[in-house]
PDB file of C-alpha atoms in Angstrom:
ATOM      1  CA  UNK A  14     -84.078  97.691 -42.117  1.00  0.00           C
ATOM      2  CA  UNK A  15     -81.733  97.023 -38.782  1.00  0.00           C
ATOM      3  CA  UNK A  16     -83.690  96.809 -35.906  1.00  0.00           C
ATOM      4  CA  UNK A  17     -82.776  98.680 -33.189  1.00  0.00           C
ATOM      5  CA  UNK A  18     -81.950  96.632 -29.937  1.00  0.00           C
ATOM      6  CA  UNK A  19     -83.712  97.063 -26.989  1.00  0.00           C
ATOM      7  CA  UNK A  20     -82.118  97.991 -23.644  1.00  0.00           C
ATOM      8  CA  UNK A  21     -80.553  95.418 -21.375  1.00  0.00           C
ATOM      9  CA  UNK A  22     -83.105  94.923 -18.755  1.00  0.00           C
ATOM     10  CA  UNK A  23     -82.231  94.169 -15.214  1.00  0.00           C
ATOM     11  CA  UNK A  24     -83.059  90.472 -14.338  1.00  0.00           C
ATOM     12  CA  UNK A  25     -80.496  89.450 -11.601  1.00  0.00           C
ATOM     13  CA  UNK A  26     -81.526  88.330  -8.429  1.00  0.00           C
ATOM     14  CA  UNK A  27     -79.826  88.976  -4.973  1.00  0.00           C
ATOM     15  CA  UNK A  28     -79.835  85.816  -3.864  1.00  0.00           C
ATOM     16  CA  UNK A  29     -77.442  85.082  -6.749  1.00  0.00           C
ATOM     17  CA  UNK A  30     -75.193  87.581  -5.875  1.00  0.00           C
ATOM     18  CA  UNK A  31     -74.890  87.963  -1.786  1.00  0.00           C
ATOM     19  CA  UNK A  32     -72.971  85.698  -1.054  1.00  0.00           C
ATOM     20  CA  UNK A  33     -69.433  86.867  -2.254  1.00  0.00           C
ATOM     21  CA  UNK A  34     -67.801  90.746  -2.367  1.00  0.00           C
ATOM     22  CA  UNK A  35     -67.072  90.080  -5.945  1.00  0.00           C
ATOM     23  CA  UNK A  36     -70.487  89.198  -6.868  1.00  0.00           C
ATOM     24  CA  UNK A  37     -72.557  91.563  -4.437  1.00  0.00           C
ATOM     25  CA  UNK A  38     -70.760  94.511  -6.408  1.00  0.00           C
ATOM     26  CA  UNK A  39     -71.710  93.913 -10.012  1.00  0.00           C
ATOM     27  CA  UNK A  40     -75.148  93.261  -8.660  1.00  0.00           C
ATOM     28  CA  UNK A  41     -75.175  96.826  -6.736  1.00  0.00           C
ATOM     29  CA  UNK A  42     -73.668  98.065 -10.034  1.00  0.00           C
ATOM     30  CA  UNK A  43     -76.647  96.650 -12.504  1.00  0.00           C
ATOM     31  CA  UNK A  44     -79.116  96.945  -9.438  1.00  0.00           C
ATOM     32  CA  UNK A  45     -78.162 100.684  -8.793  1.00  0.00           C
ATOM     33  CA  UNK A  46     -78.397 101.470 -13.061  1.00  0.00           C
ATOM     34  CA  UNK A  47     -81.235 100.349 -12.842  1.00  0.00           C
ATOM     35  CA  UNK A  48     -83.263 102.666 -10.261  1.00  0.00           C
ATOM     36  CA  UNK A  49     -81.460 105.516 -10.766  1.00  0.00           C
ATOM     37  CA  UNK A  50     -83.982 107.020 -12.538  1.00  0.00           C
ATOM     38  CA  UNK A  51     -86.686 107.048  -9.966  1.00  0.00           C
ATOM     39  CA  UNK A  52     -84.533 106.386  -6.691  1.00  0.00           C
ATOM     40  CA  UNK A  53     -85.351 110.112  -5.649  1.00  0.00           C
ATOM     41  CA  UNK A  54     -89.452 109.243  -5.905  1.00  0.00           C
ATOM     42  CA  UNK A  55     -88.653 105.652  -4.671  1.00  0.00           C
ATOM     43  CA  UNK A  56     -87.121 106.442  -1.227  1.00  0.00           C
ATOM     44  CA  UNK A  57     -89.687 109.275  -0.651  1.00  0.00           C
ATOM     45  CA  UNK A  58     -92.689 107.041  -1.256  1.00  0.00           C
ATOM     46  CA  UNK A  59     -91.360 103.832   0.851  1.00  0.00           C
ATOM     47  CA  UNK A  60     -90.716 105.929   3.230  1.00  0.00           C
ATOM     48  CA  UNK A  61     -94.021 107.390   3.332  1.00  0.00           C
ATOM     49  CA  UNK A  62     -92.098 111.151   2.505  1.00  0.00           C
ATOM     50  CA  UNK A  63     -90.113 110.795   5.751  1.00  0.00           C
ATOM     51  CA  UNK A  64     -86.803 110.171   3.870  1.00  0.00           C
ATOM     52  CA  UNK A  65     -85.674 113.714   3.731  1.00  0.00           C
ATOM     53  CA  UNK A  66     -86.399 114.259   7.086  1.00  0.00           C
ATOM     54  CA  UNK A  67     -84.231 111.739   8.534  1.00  0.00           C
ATOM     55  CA  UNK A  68     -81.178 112.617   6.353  1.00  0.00           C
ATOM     56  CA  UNK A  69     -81.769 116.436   7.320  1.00  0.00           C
ATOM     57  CA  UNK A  70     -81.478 115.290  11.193  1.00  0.00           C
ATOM     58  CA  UNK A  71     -78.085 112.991  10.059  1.00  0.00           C
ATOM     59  CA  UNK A  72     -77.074 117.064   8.844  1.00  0.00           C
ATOM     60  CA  UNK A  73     -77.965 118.587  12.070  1.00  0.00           C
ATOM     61  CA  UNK A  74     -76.339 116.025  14.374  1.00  0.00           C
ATOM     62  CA  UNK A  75     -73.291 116.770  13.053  1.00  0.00           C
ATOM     63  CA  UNK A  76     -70.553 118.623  14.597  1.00  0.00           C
ATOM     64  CA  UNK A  77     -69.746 122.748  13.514  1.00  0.00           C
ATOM     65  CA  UNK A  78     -66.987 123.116  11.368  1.00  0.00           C
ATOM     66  CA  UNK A  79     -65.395 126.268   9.433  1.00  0.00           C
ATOM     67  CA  UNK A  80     -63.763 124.569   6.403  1.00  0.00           C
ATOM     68  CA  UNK A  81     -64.216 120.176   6.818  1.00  0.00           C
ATOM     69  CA  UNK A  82     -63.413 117.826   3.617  1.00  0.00           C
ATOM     70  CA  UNK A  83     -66.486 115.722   3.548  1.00  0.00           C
ATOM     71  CA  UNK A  84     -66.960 112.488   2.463  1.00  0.00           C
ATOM     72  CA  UNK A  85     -70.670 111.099   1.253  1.00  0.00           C
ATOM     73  CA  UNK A  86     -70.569 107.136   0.329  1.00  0.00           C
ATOM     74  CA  UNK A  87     -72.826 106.004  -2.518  1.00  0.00           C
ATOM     75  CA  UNK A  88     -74.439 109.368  -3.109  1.00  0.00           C
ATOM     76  CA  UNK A  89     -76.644 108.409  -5.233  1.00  0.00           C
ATOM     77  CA  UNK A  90     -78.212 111.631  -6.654  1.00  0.00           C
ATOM     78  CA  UNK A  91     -77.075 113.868  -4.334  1.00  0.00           C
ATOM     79  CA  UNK A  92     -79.231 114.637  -1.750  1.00  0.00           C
ATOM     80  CA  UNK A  93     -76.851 114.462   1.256  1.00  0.00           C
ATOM     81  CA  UNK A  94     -73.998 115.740  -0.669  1.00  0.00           C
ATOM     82  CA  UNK A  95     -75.703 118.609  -0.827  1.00  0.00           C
ATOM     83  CA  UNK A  96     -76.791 119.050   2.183  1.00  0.00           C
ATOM     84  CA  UNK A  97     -73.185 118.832   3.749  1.00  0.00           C
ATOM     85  CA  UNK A  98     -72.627 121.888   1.143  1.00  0.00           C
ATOM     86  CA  UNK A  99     -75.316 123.982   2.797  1.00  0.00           C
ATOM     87  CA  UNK A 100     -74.329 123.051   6.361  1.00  0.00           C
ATOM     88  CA  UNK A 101     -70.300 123.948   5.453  1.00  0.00           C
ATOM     89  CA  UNK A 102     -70.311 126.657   3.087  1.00  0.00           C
ATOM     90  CA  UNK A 103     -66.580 126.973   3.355  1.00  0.00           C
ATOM     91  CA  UNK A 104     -65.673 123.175   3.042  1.00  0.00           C
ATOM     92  CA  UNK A 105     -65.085 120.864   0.252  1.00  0.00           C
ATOM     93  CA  UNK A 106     -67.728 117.941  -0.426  1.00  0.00           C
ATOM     94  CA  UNK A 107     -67.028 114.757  -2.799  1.00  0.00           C
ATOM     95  CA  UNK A 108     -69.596 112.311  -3.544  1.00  0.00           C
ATOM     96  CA  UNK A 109     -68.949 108.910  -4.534  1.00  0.00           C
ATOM     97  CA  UNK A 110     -71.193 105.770  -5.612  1.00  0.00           C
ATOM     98  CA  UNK A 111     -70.210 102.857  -7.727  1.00  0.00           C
ATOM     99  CA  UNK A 112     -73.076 103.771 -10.405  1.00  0.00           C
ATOM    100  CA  UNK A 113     -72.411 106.049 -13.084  1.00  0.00           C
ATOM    101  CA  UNK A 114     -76.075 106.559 -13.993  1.00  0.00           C
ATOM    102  CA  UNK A 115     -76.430 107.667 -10.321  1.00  0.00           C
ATOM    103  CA  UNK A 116     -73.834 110.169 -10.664  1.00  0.00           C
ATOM    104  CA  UNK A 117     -74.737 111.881 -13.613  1.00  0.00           C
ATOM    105  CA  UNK A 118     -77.987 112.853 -12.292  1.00  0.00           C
ATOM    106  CA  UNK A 119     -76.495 114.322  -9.578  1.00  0.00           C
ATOM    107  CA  UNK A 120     -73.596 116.183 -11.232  1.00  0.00           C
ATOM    108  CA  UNK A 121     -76.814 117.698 -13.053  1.00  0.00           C
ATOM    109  CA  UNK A 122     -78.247 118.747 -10.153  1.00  0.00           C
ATOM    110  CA  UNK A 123     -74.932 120.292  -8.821  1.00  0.00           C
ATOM    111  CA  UNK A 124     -74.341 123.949  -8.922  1.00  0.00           C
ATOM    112  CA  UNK A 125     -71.457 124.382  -6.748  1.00  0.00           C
ATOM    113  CA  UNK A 126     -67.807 124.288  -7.459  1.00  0.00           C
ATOM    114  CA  UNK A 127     -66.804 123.206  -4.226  1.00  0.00           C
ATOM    115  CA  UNK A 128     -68.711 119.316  -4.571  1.00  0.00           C
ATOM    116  CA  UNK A 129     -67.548 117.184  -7.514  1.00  0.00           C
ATOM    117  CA  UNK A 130     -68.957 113.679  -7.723  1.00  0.00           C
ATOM    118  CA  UNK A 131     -66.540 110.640  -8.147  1.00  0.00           C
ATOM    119  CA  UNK A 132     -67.406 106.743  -9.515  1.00  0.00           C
ATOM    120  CA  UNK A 133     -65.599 104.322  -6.974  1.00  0.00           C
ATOM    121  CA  UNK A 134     -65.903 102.061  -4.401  1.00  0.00           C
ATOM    122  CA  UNK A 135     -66.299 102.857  -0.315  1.00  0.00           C
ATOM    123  CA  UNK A 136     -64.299  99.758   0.365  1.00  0.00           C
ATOM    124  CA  UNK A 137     -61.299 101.100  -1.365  1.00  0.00           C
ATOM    125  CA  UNK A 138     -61.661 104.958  -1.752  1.00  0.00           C
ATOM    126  CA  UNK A 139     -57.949 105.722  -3.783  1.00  0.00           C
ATOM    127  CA  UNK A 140     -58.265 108.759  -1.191  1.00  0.00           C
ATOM    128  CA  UNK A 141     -54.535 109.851   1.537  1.00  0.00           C
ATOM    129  CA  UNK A 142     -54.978 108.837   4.729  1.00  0.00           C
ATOM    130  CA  UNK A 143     -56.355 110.377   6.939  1.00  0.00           C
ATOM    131  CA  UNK A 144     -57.213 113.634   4.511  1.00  0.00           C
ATOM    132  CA  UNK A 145     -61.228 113.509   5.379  1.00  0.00           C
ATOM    133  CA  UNK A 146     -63.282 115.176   8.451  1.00  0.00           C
ATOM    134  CA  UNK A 147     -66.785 114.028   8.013  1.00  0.00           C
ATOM    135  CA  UNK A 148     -67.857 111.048   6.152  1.00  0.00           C
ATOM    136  CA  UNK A 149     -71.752 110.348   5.548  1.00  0.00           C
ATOM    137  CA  UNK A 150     -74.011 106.921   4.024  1.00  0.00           C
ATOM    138  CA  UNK A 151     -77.627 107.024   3.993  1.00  0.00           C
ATOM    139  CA  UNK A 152     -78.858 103.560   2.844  1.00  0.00           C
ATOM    140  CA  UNK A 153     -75.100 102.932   2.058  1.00  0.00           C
ATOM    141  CA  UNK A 154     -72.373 100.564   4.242  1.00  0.00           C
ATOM    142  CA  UNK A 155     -75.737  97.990   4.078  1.00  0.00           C
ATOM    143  CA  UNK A 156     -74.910  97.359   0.571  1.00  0.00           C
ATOM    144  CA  UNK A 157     -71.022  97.376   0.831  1.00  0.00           C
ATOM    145  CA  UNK A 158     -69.421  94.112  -0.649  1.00  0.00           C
ATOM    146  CA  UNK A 159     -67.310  93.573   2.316  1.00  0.00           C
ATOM    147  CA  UNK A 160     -68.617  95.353   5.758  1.00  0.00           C
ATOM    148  CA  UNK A 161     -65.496  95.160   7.516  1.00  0.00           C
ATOM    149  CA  UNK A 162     -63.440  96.228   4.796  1.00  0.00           C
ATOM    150  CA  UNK A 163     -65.401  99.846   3.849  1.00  0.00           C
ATOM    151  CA  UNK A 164     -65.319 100.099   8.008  1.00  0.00           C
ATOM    152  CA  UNK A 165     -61.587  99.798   7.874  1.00  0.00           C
ATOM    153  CA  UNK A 166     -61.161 101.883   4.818  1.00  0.00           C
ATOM    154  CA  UNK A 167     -63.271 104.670   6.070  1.00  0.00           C
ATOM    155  CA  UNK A 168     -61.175 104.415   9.446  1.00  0.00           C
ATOM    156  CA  UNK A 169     -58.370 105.325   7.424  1.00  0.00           C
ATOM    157  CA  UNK A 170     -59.018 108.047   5.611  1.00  0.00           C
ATOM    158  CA  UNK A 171     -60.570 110.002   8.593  1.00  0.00           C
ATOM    159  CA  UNK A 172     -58.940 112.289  10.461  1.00  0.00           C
ATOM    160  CA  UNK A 173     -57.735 112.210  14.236  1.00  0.00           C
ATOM    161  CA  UNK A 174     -61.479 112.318  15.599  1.00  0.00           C
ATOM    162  CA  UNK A 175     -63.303 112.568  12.538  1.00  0.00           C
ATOM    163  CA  UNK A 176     -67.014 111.946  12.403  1.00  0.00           C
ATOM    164  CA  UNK A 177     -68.985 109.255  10.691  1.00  0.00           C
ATOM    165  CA  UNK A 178     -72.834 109.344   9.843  1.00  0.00           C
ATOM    166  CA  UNK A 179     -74.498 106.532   8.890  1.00  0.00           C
ATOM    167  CA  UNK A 180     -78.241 106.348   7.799  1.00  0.00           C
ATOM    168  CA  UNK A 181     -79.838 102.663   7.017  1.00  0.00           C
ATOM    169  CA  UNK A 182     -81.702  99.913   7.677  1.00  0.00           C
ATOM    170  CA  UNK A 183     -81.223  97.918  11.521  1.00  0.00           C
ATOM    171  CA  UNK A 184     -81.590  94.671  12.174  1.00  0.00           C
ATOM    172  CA  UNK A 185     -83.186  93.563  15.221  1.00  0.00           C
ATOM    173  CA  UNK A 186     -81.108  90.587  17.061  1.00  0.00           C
ATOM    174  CA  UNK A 187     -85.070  88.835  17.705  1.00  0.00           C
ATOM    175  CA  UNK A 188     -85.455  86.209  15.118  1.00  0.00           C
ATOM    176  CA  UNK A 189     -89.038  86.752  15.340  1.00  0.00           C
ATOM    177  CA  UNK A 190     -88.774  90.105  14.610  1.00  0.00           C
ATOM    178  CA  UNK A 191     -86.222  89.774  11.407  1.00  0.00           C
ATOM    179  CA  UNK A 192     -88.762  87.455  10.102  1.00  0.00           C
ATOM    180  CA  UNK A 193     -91.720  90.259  10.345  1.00  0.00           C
ATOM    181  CA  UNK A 194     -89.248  93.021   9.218  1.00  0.00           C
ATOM    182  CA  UNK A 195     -88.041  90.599   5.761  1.00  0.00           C
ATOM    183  CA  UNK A 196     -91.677  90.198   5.384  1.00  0.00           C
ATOM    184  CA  UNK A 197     -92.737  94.097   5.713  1.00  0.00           C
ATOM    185  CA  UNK A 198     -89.752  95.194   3.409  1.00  0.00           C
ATOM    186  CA  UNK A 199     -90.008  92.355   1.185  1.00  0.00           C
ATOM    187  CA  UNK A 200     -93.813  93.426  -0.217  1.00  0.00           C
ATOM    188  CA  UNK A 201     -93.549  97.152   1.054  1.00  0.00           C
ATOM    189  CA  UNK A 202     -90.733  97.902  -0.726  1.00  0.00           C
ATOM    190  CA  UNK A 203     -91.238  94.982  -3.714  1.00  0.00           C
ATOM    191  CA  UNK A 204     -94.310  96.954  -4.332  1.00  0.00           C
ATOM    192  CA  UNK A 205     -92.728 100.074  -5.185  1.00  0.00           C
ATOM    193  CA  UNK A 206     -90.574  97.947  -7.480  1.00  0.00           C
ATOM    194  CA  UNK A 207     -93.197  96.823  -9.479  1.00  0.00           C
ATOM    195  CA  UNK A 208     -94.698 100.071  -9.401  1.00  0.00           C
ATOM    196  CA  UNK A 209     -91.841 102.070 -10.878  1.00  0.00           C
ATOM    197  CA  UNK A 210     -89.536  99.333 -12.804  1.00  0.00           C
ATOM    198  CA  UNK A 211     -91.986  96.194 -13.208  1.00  0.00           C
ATOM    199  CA  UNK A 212     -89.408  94.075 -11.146  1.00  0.00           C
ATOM    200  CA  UNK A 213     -90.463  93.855  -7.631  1.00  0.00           C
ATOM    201  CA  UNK A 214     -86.838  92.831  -7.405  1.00  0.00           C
ATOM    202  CA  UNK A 215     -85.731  96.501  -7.678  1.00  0.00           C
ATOM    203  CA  UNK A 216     -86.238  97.580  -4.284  1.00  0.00           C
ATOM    204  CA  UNK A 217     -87.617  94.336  -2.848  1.00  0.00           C
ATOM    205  CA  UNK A 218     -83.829  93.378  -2.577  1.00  0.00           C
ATOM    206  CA  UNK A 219     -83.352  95.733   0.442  1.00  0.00           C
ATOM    207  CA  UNK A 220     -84.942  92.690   2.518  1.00  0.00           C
ATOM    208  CA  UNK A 221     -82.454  90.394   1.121  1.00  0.00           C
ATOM    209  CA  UNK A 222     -79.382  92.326   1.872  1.00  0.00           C
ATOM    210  CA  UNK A 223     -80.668  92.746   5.367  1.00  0.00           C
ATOM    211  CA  UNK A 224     -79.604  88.608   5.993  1.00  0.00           C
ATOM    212  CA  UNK A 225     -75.776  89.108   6.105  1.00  0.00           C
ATOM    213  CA  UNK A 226     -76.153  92.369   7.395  1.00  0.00           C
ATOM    214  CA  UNK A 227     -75.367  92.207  11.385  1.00  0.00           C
ATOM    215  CA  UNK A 228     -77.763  93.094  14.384  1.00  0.00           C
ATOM    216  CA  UNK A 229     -77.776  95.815  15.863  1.00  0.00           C
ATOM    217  CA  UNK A 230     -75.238  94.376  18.624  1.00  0.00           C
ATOM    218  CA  UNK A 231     -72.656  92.864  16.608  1.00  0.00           C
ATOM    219  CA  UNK A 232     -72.804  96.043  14.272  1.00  0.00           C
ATOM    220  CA  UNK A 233     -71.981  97.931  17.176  1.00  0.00           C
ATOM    221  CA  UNK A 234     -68.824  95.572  18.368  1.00  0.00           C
ATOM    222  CA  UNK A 235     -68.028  95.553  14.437  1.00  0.00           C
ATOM    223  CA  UNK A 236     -67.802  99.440  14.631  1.00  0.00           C
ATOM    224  CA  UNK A 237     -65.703  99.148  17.883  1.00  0.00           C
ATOM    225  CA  UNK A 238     -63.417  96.779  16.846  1.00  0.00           C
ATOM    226  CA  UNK A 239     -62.827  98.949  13.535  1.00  0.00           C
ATOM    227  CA  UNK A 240     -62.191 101.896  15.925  1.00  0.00           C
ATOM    228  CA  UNK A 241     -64.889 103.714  16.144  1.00  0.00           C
ATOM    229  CA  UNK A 242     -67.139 105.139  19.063  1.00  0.00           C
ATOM    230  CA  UNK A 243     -71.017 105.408  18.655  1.00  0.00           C
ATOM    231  CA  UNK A 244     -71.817 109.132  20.045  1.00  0.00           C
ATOM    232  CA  UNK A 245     -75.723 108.919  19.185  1.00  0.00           C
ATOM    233  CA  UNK A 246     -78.019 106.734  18.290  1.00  0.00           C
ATOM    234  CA  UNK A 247     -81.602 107.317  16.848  1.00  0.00           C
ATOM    235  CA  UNK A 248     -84.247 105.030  15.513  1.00  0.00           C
ATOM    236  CA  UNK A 249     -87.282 105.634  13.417  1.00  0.00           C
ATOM    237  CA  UNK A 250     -90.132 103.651  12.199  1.00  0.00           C
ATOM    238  CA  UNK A 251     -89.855 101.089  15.149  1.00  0.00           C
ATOM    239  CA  UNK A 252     -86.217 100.818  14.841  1.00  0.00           C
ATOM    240  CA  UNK A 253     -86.759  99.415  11.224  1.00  0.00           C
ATOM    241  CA  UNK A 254     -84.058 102.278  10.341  1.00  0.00           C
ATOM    242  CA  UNK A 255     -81.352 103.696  12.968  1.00  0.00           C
ATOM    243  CA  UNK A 256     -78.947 106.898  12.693  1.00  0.00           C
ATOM    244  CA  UNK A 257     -75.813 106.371  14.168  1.00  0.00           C
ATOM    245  CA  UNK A 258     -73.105 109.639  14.620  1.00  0.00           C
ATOM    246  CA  UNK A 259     -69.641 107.589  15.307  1.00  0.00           C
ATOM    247  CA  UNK A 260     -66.414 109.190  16.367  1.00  0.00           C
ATOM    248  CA  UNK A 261     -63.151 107.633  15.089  1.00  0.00           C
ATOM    249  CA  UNK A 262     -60.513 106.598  17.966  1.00  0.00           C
ATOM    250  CA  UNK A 263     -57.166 106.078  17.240  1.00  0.00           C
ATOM    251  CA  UNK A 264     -56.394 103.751  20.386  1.00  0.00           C
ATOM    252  CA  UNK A 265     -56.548 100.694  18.365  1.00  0.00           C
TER     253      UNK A 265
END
């Protein structure tokens, strides 16, 4: 009798796969597969259940619209996608993330015919210029391949003063203090990995991704040279995470 094979289980390791675009999107791919099943538990408990919260106040901060085309980078399983829905009952919402086991959980979860959920890439949407009004990434541009590139590409497909919300991680431009945050994230959040997956490398990775990630300054002059303009700025958890609400200018 055949035996069965068993699934492919996720053994890649960040600091394998950082250092080119190429490379840092099959890992997000593989690394993505793999927690999708618990991601909605995962962010909840390492955030001590404070994850909702913040992404409801990314919702309120921004601006009233009748009928706005939203945007919501890596989606994941939907939670901000829907939320745009509630908040613009007249407008059109697409999701998209790179992961395909993240998506059909949340095209399970969806009951609305005005959000559909896409597979592709926030570096290089497919989508007309400038034929979006909101666009939204919790724990999303962090893991982008190229930075510059999904900053550029979501520049373009925004309208004339379209908004941007972006929920994630911040790096503090202290060395001392990146050191202590890599540390805290790197056994917080390996924990949880463990826990869940029995990798620690399942969420422990989020301290990794942090090293080519910019401060907090040179994020900012990245956003301004891509043409955007911060409107507000809030930080939680010591500044460990930041919400930034960014305007697009056209005076490039």
């Amino acid at each position: 009798m055949k035996k069965m094979s068993a699934p492919n289980k996720f053994d890649l390791k960040i600091n394998d796969y950082i250092e080119t675009p190429e490379k840092k999107r099959e890992y997000n791919e593989q690394h993505f597969s793999e927690a999708a099943s618990r991601y909605d538990f995962a962010t909840r408990a390492m955030s001590l259940g404070r994850d909702m919260a913040w992404k409801r106040q990314l919702i309120a901060l921004l601006p009233d619209q009748e009928q706005p085309d939203c945007l919501d980078l890596a989606c994941g399983t939907g939670d901000v996608t829907f939320m745009l829905a509630d908040k613009y009952p007249q407008g059109k919402v697409l999701g998209l993330d790179l992961t395909e086991p993240m998506l059909e959980i949340a095209r399970q979860r969806n009951r609305s015919e005005r959000v559909e959920f896409i597979k592709g890439d926030m570096a290089a949407t497919d989508l007309p210029d400038a034929s979006i009004d909101i666009v939204t990434g919790s724990y999303a541009v962090r893991n982008a391949p190229e930075l510059g590139q999904a900053f550029k590409e979501i520049h373009r497909i925004l309208r004339p003063g379209g908004t941007v919300a972006i929920l994630d991680f911040s790096k503090p431009a202290s060395a001392l203090f990146q050191k202590i945050q890599y540390k805290v994230l790197q056994y917080w959040c390996g924990m949880w990995g463990f826990l869940l997956h029995g990798n620690a490398e399942v969420h422990s990775y989020i301290a990794t991704s942090l090293k080519l990630y910019p401060d907090r300054e040179a994020l900012r002059q990245l956003l301004t040279g891509c043409g955007f303009k911060i409107k507000t700025s809030r930080r939680f958890y010591f500044g460990t995470l930041e919400l930034l609400i960014l305007c697009k200018q056209d005076n490039r």
